[in-house]
Coordinates of C-alpha atoms in Angstrom, one line a residue:
M672 CA -1.5 22.5 10.0
F673 CA -1.4 21.8 7.1
K674 CA -5.0 23.1 7.0
K675 CA -4.5 26.5 8.1
L676 CA -1.0 26.6 5.4
F677 CA -3.1 25.8 2.9
I678 CA -5.9 29.0 3.4
L679 CA -3.1 31.0 2.9
I680 CA -2.0 29.4 -0.7
I681 CA -4.9 30.3 -2.0
V682 CA -3.5 33.9 -1.9
I683 CA -2.0 32.6 -5.3
T684 CA -4.6 32.5 -7.2
L685 CA -4.6 36.5 -7.0
F686 CA -1.3 36.6 -8.6
G687 CA -2.8 36.1 -11.7
S688 CA -0.4 34.2 -14.8
L689 CA 3.4 35.0 -14.5
S690 CA 5.5 36.2 -16.5
F691 CA 8.2 32.4 -18.0
P692 CA 10.8 32.0 -20.6
E693 CA 10.4 31.4 -24.3
I694 CA 10.6 27.6 -24.8
M695 CA 12.5 27.1 -27.9
K696 CA 12.1 23.1 -29.5
L697 CA 13.3 20.6 -30.6
K698 CA 13.8 21.2 -34.3
D699 CA 15.7 24.4 -33.6
L700 CA 18.6 22.8 -31.3
K701 CA 21.2 21.3 -33.0
I702 CA 24.8 19.2 -31.7
G703 CA 27.9 21.3 -29.9
M704 CA 24.8 24.3 -28.6
E705 CA 25.6 26.0 -25.1
G706 CA 23.4 26.4 -22.3
S707 CA 23.0 27.2 -18.4
G708 CA 20.8 25.3 -16.4
K709 CA 19.1 26.6 -13.2
T710 CA 19.1 24.3 -9.6
I711 CA 19.0 24.5 -6.5
Y712 CA 22.2 22.6 -4.0
K713 CA 21.5 24.7 -0.5
G714 CA 18.7 26.0 0.9
T715 CA 16.3 28.0 -1.6
E716 CA 19.0 30.1 -3.2
I717 CA 18.9 29.1 -6.8
E718 CA 22.0 28.2 -8.4
T719 CA 23.1 27.7 -12.2
F720 CA 25.5 25.1 -14.3
K721 CA 25.7 24.6 -17.4
F722 CA 25.6 22.1 -20.5
K723 CA 26.3 21.4 -23.9
I724 CA 24.3 19.5 -26.2
L725 CA 26.4 15.8 -27.2
G726 CA 23.2 14.7 -29.4
F727 CA 20.3 13.3 -29.6
I728 CA 18.7 9.8 -29.1
E729 CA 15.9 9.2 -31.3
N730 CA 12.9 7.6 -31.1
F731 CA 13.9 7.5 -26.8
A732 CA 10.4 5.4 -26.8
A733 CA 7.0 6.2 -29.3
G734 CA 7.2 9.3 -30.5
K735 CA 9.9 10.4 -27.9
T736 CA 13.4 11.9 -29.0
L737 CA 15.7 12.5 -25.2
I738 CA 19.1 15.6 -25.6
I739 CA 22.6 13.8 -25.2
A740 CA 23.9 17.0 -22.8
E741 CA 27.5 17.2 -20.3
L742 CA 26.4 19.7 -17.2
Y743 CA 29.6 22.0 -15.7
S744 CA 29.9 22.8 -12.5
S745 CA 31.8 22.7 -9.6
V746 CA 29.6 20.9 -7.2
L747 CA 28.8 18.3 -10.3
E748 CA 32.7 17.3 -11.5
E749 CA 33.3 14.7 -9.1
G750 CA 30.1 12.8 -8.8
G751 CA 28.0 13.3 -11.7
I752 CA 24.3 14.1 -12.4
I753 CA 22.8 14.7 -7.9
S754 CA 20.0 12.7 -7.4
G755 CA 16.9 15.3 -6.9
M756 CA 18.0 17.2 -9.7
S757 CA 15.1 15.7 -11.7
G758 CA 13.3 18.0 -13.2
S759 CA 16.1 21.1 -13.1
P760 CA 15.3 23.4 -16.1
V761 CA 18.0 23.7 -19.2
Y762 CA 17.6 27.1 -21.7
I763 CA 19.6 28.4 -24.2
D764 CA 20.2 32.1 -24.9
G765 CA 17.0 33.0 -22.2
K766 CA 14.6 30.1 -24.0
I767 CA 14.1 26.9 -21.8
I768 CA 14.6 23.4 -23.6
G769 CA 13.6 20.9 -21.2
A770 CA 14.8 19.2 -18.1
V771 CA 17.4 17.0 -16.8
A772 CA 16.0 14.3 -16.0
Y773 CA 17.7 11.4 -16.9
G774 CA 21.9 9.6 -16.2
F775 CA 23.9 6.6 -17.2
G776 CA 24.9 4.6 -14.4
F777 CA 28.5 4.6 -13.1
S778 CA 29.2 7.9 -15.1
K779 CA 32.6 9.3 -14.0
K780 CA 31.1 12.3 -15.6
P781 CA 27.5 14.5 -15.9
I782 CA 26.2 12.7 -18.3
G783 CA 22.1 12.9 -19.3
G784 CA 19.1 13.5 -21.0
I785 CA 16.3 16.1 -20.7
T786 CA 13.3 15.6 -21.6
P787 CA 12.1 18.5 -25.0
I788 CA 10.2 20.7 -23.3
E789 CA 7.6 20.1 -25.5
D790 CA 6.7 16.7 -24.7
I791 CA 6.5 17.5 -21.0
L792 CA 3.4 20.4 -21.3
K793 CA 2.5 17.9 -22.9
T794 CA 1.8 15.5 -19.7
D795 CA -1.3 18.3 -18.9
S796 CA -3.9 17.4 -22.3
Y797 CA -4.1 14.3 -21.0
N798 CA -7.0 12.8 -19.7
N799 CA -7.9 8.9 -19.6
K800 CA -8.2 6.8 -16.1
S801 CA -5.6 7.1 -13.4
F802 CA -4.1 3.3 -13.2
Q803 CA -5.4 0.4 -11.8
I804 CA -4.6 -3.8 -11.3
N805 CA -5.8 -6.4 -11.8
I806 CA -6.8 -8.8 -9.7
S807 CA -8.4 -12.2 -11.7
D808 CA -6.5 -14.3 -10.4
I809 CA -6.1 -13.7 -7.1
K810 CA -7.8 -15.2 -4.2
V811 CA -9.7 -13.5 -1.1
D812 CA -7.2 -15.1 0.8
F813 CA -5.3 -13.0 3.8
G814 CA -2.9 -16.3 4.5
K815 CA 1.0 -15.0 4.3
K816 CA 1.5 -17.4 0.8
N817 CA -1.8 -14.7 -0.8
V818 CA -0.2 -11.7 1.8
K819 CA 3.5 -12.5 0.6
K820 CA 1.9 -12.2 -3.6
I821 CA 0.3 -9.2 -3.3
W822 CA 2.9 -6.7 -1.9
N823 CA 5.1 -9.1 -4.5
L824 CA 2.6 -7.9 -7.1
I825 CA 2.6 -4.2 -5.2
E826 CA 6.2 -3.5 -5.3
K827 CA 7.1 -5.2 -8.8
K828 CA 4.2 -3.1 -10.6
L829 CA 6.1 0.7 -8.0
I830 CA 10.0 -0.1 -8.9
E831 CA 8.6 -1.2 -12.8
R832 CA 7.3 1.8 -13.3
V833 CA 9.5 4.1 -11.8
N834 CA 12.5 3.1 -12.9
F835 CA 11.3 2.5 -16.4
S836 CA 13.2 3.2 -19.6
P837 CA 13.8 2.9 -23.2
N838 CA 17.1 2.6 -23.3
S839 CA 19.0 0.4 -20.7
N840 CA 21.8 2.5 -20.3
L841 CA 19.6 5.3 -19.3
S842 CA 17.4 5.7 -16.1
P843 CA 15.3 8.9 -14.7
I844 CA 17.5 10.7 -11.7
K845 CA 16.5 9.0 -8.9
L846 CA 14.3 11.1 -6.2
I847 CA 14.9 11.0 -3.1
S848 CA 13.1 9.6 -0.2
Y849 CA 12.9 11.6 2.8
S850 CA 12.2 10.3 5.9
R851 CA 11.0 12.2 9.1
G852 CA 10.4 9.9 12.2
M853 CA 9.8 6.8 10.6
S854 CA 12.4 3.5 11.1
P855 CA 14.7 2.0 8.4
L856 CA 13.1 -1.4 9.5
S857 CA 9.8 0.3 8.0
T858 CA 10.7 1.6 5.5
H859 CA 13.2 -0.4 3.5
R860 CA 10.6 -1.6 1.1
L861 CA 10.3 1.8 -0.3
N862 CA 14.1 1.8 -1.0
P863 CA 14.2 -0.2 -4.8
I864 CA 12.0 2.9 -5.9
F865 CA 13.6 5.5 -4.0
T866 CA 17.8 6.9 -3.2
P867 CA 16.8 6.0 0.6
L868 CA 17.8 8.2 4.0
S869 CA 17.7 7.7 7.2
S870 CA 15.2 9.0 9.4
L871 CA 15.9 13.1 9.5
N872 CA 15.2 12.5 13.7
N873 CA 18.3 10.9 14.0
L874 CA 20.6 13.7 12.2
K875 CA 19.6 16.8 14.2
I876 CA 19.0 18.5 11.4
K877 CA 17.2 21.9 12.1
T878 CA 15.7 24.0 8.7
N879 CA 15.2 27.3 8.2
P880 CA 11.0 28.0 9.5
I881 CA 8.3 29.4 7.6
K882 CA 7.5 32.6 7.1
T883 CA 4.2 33.0 6.2
N884 CA 4.2 37.0 5.5
D885 CA 7.2 36.4 2.9
E886 CA 6.3 36.9 -0.6
S887 CA 8.0 33.6 -1.3
F888 CA 5.6 31.0 0.4
F889 CA 2.9 31.5 -2.2
K890 CA 5.0 31.8 -5.0
L891 CA 6.7 28.8 -7.3
R892 CA 9.9 29.4 -9.5
E893 CA 11.3 27.1 -12.2
A894 CA 14.2 25.2 -10.2
D895 CA 12.6 25.2 -6.7
A896 CA 12.6 22.3 -4.6
V897 CA 9.6 20.5 -4.3
S898 CA 8.6 17.2 -2.5
I899 CA 5.8 14.9 -2.7
P900 CA 4.7 13.5 0.8
L901 CA 3.3 9.9 0.5
V902 CA 2.6 9.3 4.3
R903 CA 1.8 12.9 6.1
G904 CA 1.6 14.1 9.9
D905 CA 2.9 12.5 12.9
F906 CA 5.8 11.1 10.4
E907 CA 6.7 11.8 7.1
Y908 CA 7.3 9.9 4.1
S909 CA 8.3 11.8 1.0
S910 CA 9.8 12.2 -2.1
S911 CA 11.6 15.2 -3.7
G912 CA 13.0 16.4 -6.6
T913 CA 13.2 20.2 -9.3
V914 CA 10.2 22.2 -9.9
T915 CA 11.2 22.6 -14.4
F916 CA 8.2 25.1 -15.8
V917 CA 5.0 27.2 -13.7
D918 CA 2.5 28.5 -16.1
G919 CA 0.4 30.4 -13.5
K920 CA -1.3 27.4 -11.6
K921 CA 0.7 24.8 -13.3
A922 CA 3.9 23.7 -11.9
Y923 CA 5.9 20.5 -14.4
L924 CA 8.1 17.9 -12.2
F925 CA 10.9 16.4 -12.5
G926 CA 11.2 15.4 -16.5
H927 CA 10.1 12.1 -15.7
P928 CA 7.7 10.5 -14.1
F929 CA 6.7 9.6 -10.4
F930 CA 5.1 6.1 -10.8
N931 CA 3.3 7.0 -14.3
L932 CA 0.4 6.3 -12.7
G933 CA -1.9 8.6 -15.2
A934 CA -4.5 10.7 -13.2
V935 CA -3.7 11.4 -9.4
S936 CA -4.1 13.1 -6.4
F937 CA -0.4 13.8 -4.3
P938 CA 0.2 16.7 -2.2
L939 CA 2.8 18.7 -3.4
H940 CA 4.9 20.9 -1.1
K941 CA 7.8 23.1 -1.3
A942 CA 10.7 22.0 0.0
E943 CA 14.3 23.2 1.3
V944 CA 17.8 22.0 0.5
I945 CA 20.0 21.2 3.3
T946 CA 23.2 20.2 2.0
I947 CA 24.7 18.0 -0.9
V948 CA 25.8 14.5 0.3
P949 CA 28.2 12.9 -0.7
S950 CA 28.3 9.7 -2.2
Y951 CA 30.5 6.9 -4.1
Q952 CA 27.2 5.4 -5.3
S953 CA 25.4 8.9 -6.2
P954 CA 25.7 11.6 -4.3
F955 CA 22.1 13.0 -3.9
K956 CA 20.7 16.9 -2.7
L957 CA 19.2 16.3 1.7
S958 CA 15.8 17.8 1.3
A959 CA 13.0 18.7 3.8
S960 CA 9.2 18.5 2.9
K961 CA 7.8 23.0 4.4
Q962 CA 4.6 24.3 3.7
M963 CA 1.8 22.8 1.6
I964 CA 1.5 24.3 -2.2
G965 CA -0.5 22.4 -4.3
A966 CA -1.9 18.9 -5.5
V967 CA 0.2 16.5 -8.0
T968 CA -2.8 16.0 -10.9
Q969 CA -0.7 14.2 -13.6
D970 CA 2.2 11.7 -13.5
R971 CA 3.3 10.6 -16.5
F972 CA 6.0 10.0 -19.2
S973 CA 7.3 13.3 -19.1
S974 CA 6.4 14.8 -17.0
V975 CA 4.7 15.1 -13.3
V976 CA 2.2 18.5 -13.0
G977 CA 0.7 19.9 -9.9
E978 CA -2.2 22.4 -9.6
L979 CA -1.5 25.0 -7.6
G980 CA -3.8 26.0 -4.4
K981 CA -5.5 22.7 -5.2
K982 CA -6.4 20.0 -2.4
P983 CA -5.3 16.5 -2.7
Y984 CA -7.5 13.8 -0.9
M985 CA -5.8 11.9 1.5
I986 CA -6.6 9.4 3.4
P987 CA -6.6 9.8 7.5
L988 CA -5.0 6.6 9.8
K989 CA -5.0 6.8 13.6
I990 CA -3.6 4.1 15.7
F991 CA -3.7 4.8 19.0
L992 CA -1.6 2.4 21.9
K993 CA -4.6 2.4 24.7
D994 CA -1.5 0.4 27.4
R995 CA 0.4 3.3 26.8
N996 CA -2.1 5.9 25.9
K997 CA -0.2 7.0 22.7
N998 CA -1.8 7.9 19.4
F999 CA 0.0 7.9 16.7
K1000 CA -2.3 10.7 13.5
V1001 CA -1.1 11.1 9.5
E1002 CA -2.4 10.5 6.5
I1003 CA -1.5 8.9 3.5
V1004 CA -2.3 8.8 -0.2
N1005 CA -5.5 7.5 -1.7
H1006 CA -3.8 5.1 -4.9
P1007 CA -4.9 1.0 -5.5
L1008 CA -1.1 0.5 -5.0
L1009 CA 0.4 3.4 -2.8
T1010 CA -2.1 3.4 -0.4
P1011 CA -2.2 -0.6 1.1
A1012 CA 1.7 -0.4 1.2
L1013 CA 1.9 2.5 2.9
S1014 CA -1.0 1.7 4.9
A1015 CA 1.4 -1.9 6.0
I1016 CA 4.3 0.4 6.1
S1017 CA 3.3 3.2 8.7
L1018 CA 1.4 0.3 11.0
N1019 CA 5.0 -1.2 10.6
N1020 CA 6.4 2.0 11.3
V1021 CA 4.6 2.6 14.9
F1022 CA 5.7 -0.6 16.3
T1023 CA 8.4 -1.5 15.2
T1024 CA 9.4 2.5 16.7
E1025 CA 7.6 1.6 20.0
L1026 CA 9.6 -1.5 20.1
Q1027 CA 12.9 0.3 20.4
E1028 CA 11.2 1.8 23.9
A1029 CA 10.1 -1.8 25.6
G1030 CA 9.5 -5.2 22.6
F1031 CA 6.0 -6.7 22.8
Q1032 CA 5.5 -9.8 21.8
S1033 CA 1.2 -9.9 21.7
L1034 CA -1.2 -7.4 19.6
M1035 CA -4.9 -7.3 20.8
I1036 CA -6.0 -5.4 17.6
K1037 CA -9.9 -2.8 17.4
G1038 CA -10.7 -1.2 15.1
K1039 CA -12.2 0.0 11.8
I1040 CA -11.9 0.0 7.9
F1041 CA -13.9 2.9 6.9
V1042 CA -15.4 2.9 3.4
E1043 CA -17.8 6.1 2.0
N1044 CA -21.5 4.6 1.3
E1045 CA -20.6 0.6 2.1
K1046 CA -21.1 -0.2 5.0
N1047 CA -17.6 -1.2 7.9
I1048 CA -14.7 -3.1 7.7
N1049 CA -14.4 -5.1 11.1
I1050 CA -11.7 -5.8 11.8
E1051 CA -11.1 -7.9 15.5
E1052 CA -7.6 -9.8 16.7
L1053 CA -5.0 -11.5 18.5
Y1054 CA -1.4 -12.1 17.3
S1055 CA 1.8 -13.2 18.9
G1056 CA 4.8 -13.9 18.0
S1057 CA 7.9 -12.5 16.5
G1058 CA 6.1 -11.4 13.7
S1059 CA 2.3 -10.2 15.4
Y1060 CA 3.2 -6.7 14.0
D1061 CA 3.4 -7.6 10.3
N1062 CA 0.7 -10.2 9.5
F1063 CA -0.8 -7.1 11.8
S1064 CA 0.2 -4.4 8.5
N1065 CA -0.4 -6.9 5.7
L1066 CA -3.1 -7.8 7.3
V1067 CA -4.7 -4.5 6.8
M1068 CA -2.1 -4.3 3.0
A1069 CA -4.3 -7.2 1.8
I1070 CA -8.0 -5.1 2.7
N1071 CA -6.9 -2.1 1.4
F1072 CA -5.4 -4.3 -1.6
F1073 CA -8.8 -5.5 -2.4
L1074 CA -11.0 -2.8 -1.6
M1075 CA -9.7 -0.6 -3.6
N1076 CA -8.8 -2.9 -6.9
N1077 CA -12.1 -4.4 -6.8
K1078 CA -13.9 -5.1 -10.2
E1079 CA -17.1 -2.8 -9.7
K1080 CA -16.6 0.3 -9.2
E1081 CA -13.7 2.8 -7.2
I1082 CA -14.2 3.1 -3.2
K1083 CA -13.6 5.7 -1.3
I1084 CA -12.0 4.7 1.6
Q1085 CA -12.6 7.8 4.6
K1086 CA -10.1 6.8 7.5
M1087 CA -8.9 4.1 9.0
D1088 CA -8.9 4.0 12.7
F1089 CA -7.4 1.1 14.9
E1090 CA -6.9 0.8 19.0
V1091 CA -4.2 -1.9 20.1
T1092 CA -2.8 -2.8 24.2
T1093 CA 0.4 -4.6 23.8
S1094 CA 1.9 -6.8 25.5
E1095 CA 5.2 -8.5 26.2
N1096 CA 4.0 -11.9 27.4
L1097 CA 3.0 -14.6 24.5
K1098 CA -0.8 -15.7 23.9
K1099 CA -0.4 -18.6 22.2
A1100 CA -1.8 -22.4 23.0
S1101 CA -2.4 -25.2 20.9
I1102 CA -5.1 -28.3 20.4
E1103 CA -3.0 -31.4 22.9
N1104 CA -6.9 -33.3 22.8
V1105 CA -10.2 -33.2 22.3
L1106 CA -12.4 -35.7 24.4
I1107 CA -15.6 -37.2 22.5
N1108 CA -18.5 -37.8 25.1
K1109 CA -19.6 -41.1 22.6
Q1110 CA -19.4 -42.3 18.7
K1111 CA -23.1 -42.7 17.7
F1112 CA -25.5 -39.6 18.3
K1113 CA -29.3 -39.7 17.7
T1114 CA -30.1 -36.0 15.4
G1115 CA -30.5 -33.3 17.5
E1116 CA -29.1 -35.1 20.6
L1117 CA -26.2 -32.7 22.1
I1118 CA -22.6 -33.7 21.2
K1119 CA -20.7 -32.2 24.7
L1120 CA -16.2 -31.8 23.2
K1121 CA -13.7 -31.1 25.9
I1122 CA -11.7 -29.6 24.3
K1123 CA -7.8 -29.3 25.6
L1124 CA -5.1 -27.0 25.3
K1125 CA -1.3 -25.6 27.1
N1126 CA 0.3 -22.4 26.3
D1127 CA 2.8 -21.4 25.3
M1128 CA 4.0 -21.8 29.4
G1129 CA 3.2 -26.0 29.5
K1130 CA -0.1 -24.6 31.6
D1131 CA -3.0 -26.9 31.0
F1132 CA -6.4 -25.6 30.8
T1133 CA -10.0 -26.7 28.6
K1134 CA -12.8 -25.1 27.2
D1135 CA -16.0 -27.0 27.1
I1136 CA -18.0 -26.7 24.1
Q1137 CA -21.2 -28.7 23.0
I1138 CA -23.7 -28.3 19.9
K1139 CA -26.5 -30.0 17.9
T1140 CA -26.8 -33.7 16.6
P1141 CA -27.2 -32.3 12.3
M1142 CA -30.7 -33.3 10.4
L1143 CA -29.2 -36.5 8.5
T1144 CA -30.9 -39.8 8.0
A1145 CA -29.8 -43.6 10.6
G1146 CA -26.7 -44.9 9.8
T1147 CA -24.9 -41.8 8.1
N1148 CA -22.0 -41.2 8.8
F1149 CA -20.7 -37.1 9.3
Y1150 CA -17.2 -35.5 10.7
I1151 CA -17.0 -33.3 13.1
L1152 CA -13.2 -30.8 12.2
I1153 CA -12.1 -29.1 15.5
G1154 CA -8.9 -26.4 14.7
D1155 CA -7.6 -23.1 14.1
R1156 CA -8.6 -20.7 11.3
N1157 CA -5.8 -22.2 9.3
A1158 CA -6.9 -25.7 9.1
I1159 CA -10.5 -24.7 8.6
S1160 CA -8.9 -22.9 5.6
R1161 CA -6.5 -25.5 4.9
F1162 CA -10.1 -28.4 4.6
D1163 CA -12.2 -24.8 2.8
A1164 CA -9.4 -25.3 -0.2
Q1165 CA -9.4 -28.4 -0.7
N1166 CA -12.7 -28.7 -1.0
I1167 CA -14.2 -26.0 -3.0
K1168 CA -11.8 -25.7 -6.2
S1169 CA -13.1 -22.2 -7.1
S1170 CA -11.0 -18.8 -8.1
Y1171 CA -14.1 -16.7 -7.4
F1172 CA -13.8 -13.6 -6.5
P1173 CA -16.6 -11.5 -5.0
S1174 CA -18.0 -9.0 -8.1
D1175 CA -19.8 -6.2 -5.9
V1176 CA -17.7 -4.5 -3.4
S1177 CA -20.8 -5.3 -0.5
S1178 CA -19.8 -9.1 -1.5
L1179 CA -16.3 -8.9 -1.3
I1180 CA -17.1 -6.7 3.0
R1181 CA -18.9 -9.3 3.9
A1182 CA -16.5 -12.1 3.1
I1183 CA -13.0 -9.7 4.0
N1184 CA -15.2 -9.3 7.6
N1185 CA -15.6 -13.2 7.6
I1186 CA -12.2 -13.6 7.7
R1187 CA -11.7 -16.7 10.7
K1188 CA -9.5 -14.8 13.7
G1189 CA -6.6 -16.1 14.9
N1190 CA -8.3 -16.3 18.5
R1191 CA -10.8 -18.9 18.0
I1192 CA -11.5 -22.0 17.6
Y1193 CA -13.5 -23.9 14.9
V1194 CA -15.9 -26.3 14.9
K1195 CA -17.1 -27.4 11.0
V1196 CA -19.5 -30.1 10.8
F1197 CA -19.9 -31.9 7.5
T1198 CA -20.7 -34.7 5.3
S1199 CA -19.5 -37.3 2.3
Q1200 CA -22.0 -36.3 0.7
K1201 CA -21.8 -33.2 -2.4
G1202 CA -22.8 -29.1 -2.4
L1203 CA -22.0 -26.8 -4.8
F1204 CA -20.3 -24.0 -4.0
L1205 CA -21.8 -21.0 -6.7
K1206 CA -20.9 -17.2 -6.6
G1207 CA -18.9 -17.4 -2.9
R1208 CA -21.4 -19.6 -1.3
E1209 CA -21.7 -22.9 -0.6
Y1210 CA -24.9 -25.2 -1.4
S1211 CA -24.5 -27.8 1.0
N1212 CA -26.0 -31.2 1.4
M1213 CA -28.0 -30.9 -2.0
P1214 CA -29.7 -34.3 -3.4
E1215 CA -27.9 -36.1 -6.4
S1216 CA -30.3 -35.1 -9.7
L1217 CA -30.1 -30.1 -8.0
T1218 CA -26.6 -31.7 -8.0
S1219 CA -26.1 -32.7 -11.6
L1220 CA -28.4 -30.1 -13.4
Y1221 CA -26.3 -27.3 -11.5
K1222 CA -22.9 -28.6 -12.6
S1223 CA -23.9 -29.2 -16.0
Q1224 CA -25.3 -25.3 -16.1
S1225 CA -22.3 -23.7 -14.2
I1226 CA -19.9 -24.1 -15.9
S1227 CA -17.9 -20.9 -14.8
K1228 CA -14.3 -21.2 -12.7
D1229 CA -17.0 -19.4 -9.8
N1230 CA -18.0 -21.8 -9.5
S1231 CA -16.9 -25.5 -7.7
L1232 CA -18.1 -29.2 -7.1
M1233 CA -17.3 -30.4 -3.8
T1234 CA -16.8 -33.4 -1.9
Y1235 CA -17.9 -33.3 1.2
S1236 CA -20.5 -30.3 2.4
T1237 CA -20.9 -28.1 5.8
L1238 CA -23.8 -28.4 7.3
M1239 CA -23.2 -25.9 10.4
E1240 CA -19.8 -24.0 11.7
Y1241 CA -19.9 -22.7 15.1
Q1242 CA -16.5 -20.0 16.6
M1243 CA -15.4 -19.7 20.2
K1244 CA -13.6 -16.7 21.2
T1245 CA -10.9 -17.6 23.0
K1246 CA -7.5 -14.8 24.9
V1247 CA -4.8 -16.6 23.4
V1248 CA -3.9 -17.4 19.3
V1249 CA -4.9 -21.1 18.9
S1250 CA -2.7 -22.8 17.2
G1251 CA -4.1 -27.5 16.5
K1252 CA -6.6 -30.1 15.2
K1253 CA -8.3 -32.4 15.9
M1254 CA -11.4 -34.8 13.7
F1255 CA -13.1 -37.7 14.3
K1256 CA -15.9 -39.5 12.3
L1257 CA -19.1 -41.0 13.9
K1258 CA -22.4 -41.9 13.3
I1259 CA -26.1 -40.8 13.3
R1260 CA -28.0 -44.2 15.3
E1261 CA -31.6 -45.1 15.2
K1262 CA -33.6 -42.9 17.1

């Protein structure tokens, strides 16, 4: 649908530069001056309100002045400035002076801040790169603790930026979140950022159909409602505000930042205001996205800029529930902060929505994240338990976070495809015991391990594995650790004291593809002889002279002297999520 509609939007270029009002500069404004503003309270009909300039806050931000005004309208009398009015243009003597953009918390009157039009129009002159985040102090680790650290960082950065104001008494008028087909359980993470709404599907609201033969379909007017879908397709999560100024193919929105992310590529849609929803805290416009009309290209402190007729780059996400024969297809905005968060929220939404119909406790995942000009990320994992879908969603979030914030270069995720087989049964087992045939072995001799497990129903079963004795000198002690992925990862974390982060994308992808899995039994063979960890690779059982040489020349935080040297590591695939561990101390005997 988006492609067909967007072809029609290109016709907008035939209209050329539309006439637009004159500008009244900040230096010409005085306290007490009155004027009128424009916004939409319902549908697509533009209505007016009055305002009076009360004063100015100079140096509201570096080199910027904010106009303080009181608005007058019967709609605004009871609840004050309405969330969703961000960007509503205001005029004096027919000349535009700026956009309603800021409000005072818990104000009894509709008093707010107006961003001057001069600052708004300067937004498009910036040409620096988009926002990036420094992840040098984060390990490539997919454990719960590190994943939580990543999410907290993303959430903190987004909330800080969207709610930032140089003045503690004034804050940007909150944008309105529009949720279609999404569970509140999956979207609650973004609630601190927007004025949250429940899924509109539950409200059974119908909007006017799109009429492509209507001339207004191709046009965008000052005071029109617009939305920026962050996720769109079979379900949607977007935010809406108001158009301040249109200059040909350029549209200036909101009068304050979306996330203040710099250069971006987000979809820009027209929107329809369904109604004004009263609220004790802050009334808001209930809006619904309509046709795509272009792309948001700049997200700056004083305004958001859209280019009409431009197509944004979106990342397709497909989730196929195999046992239910159900497909979910959406597109997600492409950004180092937003893509990781929204991919997790979208996956979580599919699972929480399906749980309303029938509960499931285990997920078998097979999927790929396709990266342009690089190897694919391959995911094959089993999750079981109450947090199974959260764990999977968070894994994808962390992978995308590492990929899109890598140290080497900007990467392009082409698409994400996942096939999920669900089960209402728990699929867990614990390692109860491991039997070994003897304690001393000749080099090259087979070591026979019988691993005894107990599943969640209390049923015992065994797994047999044979490994070769390492090539060590007679009398040398060595160890075998049999355990789940967490046990092996904890051993590595204690043994390798390094904050190494892969410096190139190919090494990062290799590290991600080597993530240990839950449905595996791992067997690690190691000795107490020292080894080295250099730039992501383990060099085991090295001579003391060589170890000392490397240690003296390698002082980088990427390197580590290890107490133990890993000689071999094996894995056995199972049909359950494994937990537990067992370790043996063995010895090499004479042949």
